[in-house]
mmCIF file of C-alpha atoms in Angstrom:
data_model
loop_
_atom_site.group_PDB
_atom_site.id
_atom_site.type_symbol
_atom_site.label_atom_id
_atom_site.label_comp_id
_atom_site.label_asym_id
_atom_site.label_seq_id
_atom_site.Cartn_x
_atom_site.Cartn_y
_atom_site.Cartn_z
ATOM 1 C CA MET Z 1 90.097 -31.298 64.054
ATOM 2 C CA ALA Z 2 89.854 -34.754 65.649
ATOM 3 C CA ASP Z 3 88.830 -33.415 69.054
ATOM 4 C CA ASN Z 4 86.475 -30.760 67.686
ATOM 5 C CA LEU Z 5 82.731 -30.790 67.446
ATOM 6 C CA ARG Z 6 81.435 -33.712 65.363
ATOM 7 C CA LEU Z 7 78.533 -33.367 62.896
ATOM 8 C CA THR Z 8 76.109 -36.180 62.167
ATOM 9 C CA ALA Z 9 75.075 -36.722 58.549
ATOM 10 C CA SER Z 10 71.637 -35.221 59.247
ATOM 11 C CA ALA Z 11 73.176 -32.128 60.902
ATOM 12 C CA ALA Z 12 75.589 -31.618 57.999
ATOM 13 C CA ALA Z 13 72.745 -31.945 55.481
ATOM 14 C CA GLU Z 14 70.578 -29.406 57.323
ATOM 15 C CA LEU Z 15 73.488 -26.985 57.802
ATOM 16 C CA GLY Z 16 74.228 -27.256 54.077
ATOM 17 C CA ARG Z 17 70.588 -26.645 53.200
ATOM 18 C CA GLN Z 18 70.345 -23.595 55.463
ATOM 19 C CA ALA Z 19 73.640 -22.172 54.164
ATOM 20 C CA ALA Z 20 72.464 -22.529 50.558
ATOM 21 C CA VAL Z 21 69.105 -20.874 51.279
ATOM 22 C CA ALA Z 22 70.856 -17.999 53.066
ATOM 23 C CA GLY Z 23 73.285 -17.449 50.182
ATOM 24 C CA THR Z 24 76.375 -18.588 52.102
ATOM 25 C CA PRO Z 25 76.958 -22.028 50.551
ATOM 26 C CA GLY Z 26 78.995 -24.313 52.775
ATOM 27 C CA GLN Z 27 79.505 -21.746 55.551
ATOM 28 C CA MET Z 28 77.661 -21.707 58.884
ATOM 29 C CA HIS Z 29 78.403 -20.198 62.297
ATOM 30 C CA LEU Z 30 77.680 -21.571 65.764
ATOM 31 C CA ASP Z 31 78.014 -19.644 68.986
ATOM 32 C CA LEU Z 32 77.011 -20.237 72.575
ATOM 33 C CA LYS Z 33 74.745 -17.872 74.468
ATOM 34 C CA PRO Z 34 73.604 -18.067 78.096
ATOM 35 C CA GLY Z 35 70.791 -20.619 78.308
ATOM 36 C CA ASP Z 36 67.645 -20.655 80.432
ATOM 37 C CA CYS Z 37 67.506 -24.355 81.230
ATOM 38 C CA ALA Z 38 71.258 -25.057 81.041
ATOM 39 C CA ARG Z 39 74.398 -22.955 81.008
ATOM 40 C CA HIS Z 40 74.987 -22.774 77.230
ATOM 41 C CA LEU Z 41 72.417 -22.372 74.450
ATOM 42 C CA VAL Z 42 73.505 -23.229 70.905
ATOM 43 C CA ARG Z 43 72.763 -20.574 68.278
ATOM 44 C CA ILE Z 44 73.372 -21.344 64.598
ATOM 45 C CA ARG Z 45 73.444 -18.708 61.876
ATOM 46 C CA PRO Z 46 74.455 -18.639 58.206
ATOM 47 C CA GLY Z 47 77.879 -17.474 57.069
ATOM 48 C CA GLN Z 48 81.371 -17.318 58.510
ATOM 49 C CA LEU Z 49 80.913 -14.522 61.021
ATOM 50 C CA THR Z 50 84.056 -14.823 63.144
ATOM 51 C CA GLY Z 51 86.178 -17.451 64.739
ATOM 52 C CA VAL Z 52 87.691 -20.723 63.661
ATOM 53 C CA ALA Z 53 86.446 -23.827 61.886
ATOM 54 C CA VAL Z 54 85.242 -26.344 64.495
ATOM 55 C CA ALA Z 55 83.665 -28.946 62.197
ATOM 56 C CA ARG Z 56 83.614 -29.943 58.539
ATOM 57 C CA ALA Z 57 81.398 -32.547 56.889
ATOM 58 C CA ASP Z 58 79.712 -33.109 53.541
ATOM 59 C CA GLY Z 59 80.796 -29.772 52.050
ATOM 60 C CA VAL Z 60 79.847 -27.559 54.979
ATOM 61 C CA THR Z 61 82.189 -25.841 57.442
ATOM 62 C CA LEU Z 62 80.905 -24.785 60.839
ATOM 63 C CA HIS Z 63 82.732 -21.884 62.486
ATOM 64 C CA ALA Z 64 82.639 -20.778 66.138
ATOM 65 C CA PRO Z 65 84.291 -18.072 68.235
ATOM 66 C CA LYS Z 66 87.812 -19.095 69.186
ATOM 67 C CA ASP Z 67 87.122 -18.608 72.911
ATOM 68 C CA GLN Z 68 84.252 -21.153 72.736
ATOM 69 C CA HIS Z 69 86.282 -23.857 70.971
ATOM 70 C CA LYS Z 70 87.148 -25.696 74.203
ATOM 71 C CA LEU Z 71 83.472 -25.844 75.269
ATOM 72 C CA LEU Z 72 82.575 -27.586 71.998
ATOM 73 C CA GLN Z 73 85.336 -30.203 72.072
ATOM 74 C CA GLY Z 74 84.087 -33.759 72.146
ATOM 75 C CA LEU Z 75 80.450 -32.851 71.464
ATOM 76 C CA CYS Z 76 78.256 -33.977 68.590
ATOM 77 C CA LEU Z 77 75.757 -31.777 66.734
ATOM 78 C CA ASP Z 78 72.753 -33.712 65.463
ATOM 79 C CA TYR Z 79 69.584 -32.673 63.649
ATOM 80 C CA ARG Z 80 66.156 -34.198 64.087
ATOM 81 C CA GLY Z 81 63.168 -33.247 61.993
ATOM 82 C CA ASP Z 82 59.589 -34.428 61.656
ATOM 83 C CA LEU Z 83 56.253 -33.138 60.383
ATOM 84 C CA SER Z 84 55.946 -30.658 63.255
ATOM 85 C CA GLY Z 85 59.404 -29.124 62.720
ATOM 86 C CA GLY Z 86 62.986 -29.839 63.530
ATOM 87 C CA GLY Z 87 65.998 -28.655 65.433
ATOM 88 C CA PHE Z 88 69.646 -29.112 66.216
ATOM 89 C CA LEU Z 89 70.578 -31.170 69.269
ATOM 90 C CA ILE Z 90 73.804 -31.412 71.239
ATOM 91 C CA ARG Z 91 74.904 -34.913 72.160
ATOM 92 C CA SER Z 92 77.823 -36.368 74.076
ATOM 93 C CA SER Z 93 78.615 -39.663 75.696
ATOM 94 C CA THR Z 94 80.265 -37.959 78.664
ATOM 95 C CA ALA Z 95 80.875 -34.718 80.515
ATOM 96 C CA ILE Z 96 77.682 -32.788 79.730
ATOM 97 C CA GLN Z 97 74.122 -32.488 80.909
ATOM 98 C CA THR Z 98 71.579 -31.562 78.269
ATOM 99 C CA CYS Z 99 68.295 -29.806 78.785
ATOM 100 C CA ALA Z 100 65.038 -31.368 77.618
ATOM 101 C CA CYS Z 101 65.045 -28.933 74.670
ATOM 102 C CA GLY Z 102 68.280 -30.562 73.448
ATOM 103 C CA SER Z 103 69.783 -27.226 72.373
ATOM 104 C CA SER Z 104 71.180 -26.266 75.779
ATOM 105 C CA PHE Z 105 73.905 -27.995 77.752
ATOM 106 C CA SER Z 106 76.145 -27.638 80.760
ATOM 107 C CA ARG Z 107 79.616 -29.112 81.159
ATOM 108 C CA THR Z 108 79.893 -31.310 84.258
#
């Protein structure tokens, strides 16, 4: 999984927390939907719905549809939280443009 999606420590911790609360310990699912401000919007849900494992860290496995695997390669999923809330953000050093919301991206 070296070229797969990478999880930061804060993203892995939040995914693990959400999986535990939802009753699916260690299992989360990510899929891409059409975005408003960029081509792909990241949606994260509890459980292993379908697809293949695209990232593993700190006891949590993140699954995604097999046909979206290539779109996620080389990206990093981060989590930022503060007193007003929090959210997952997509990061990459190259090849994507992110929207101001941080949850949508387009491959360049």
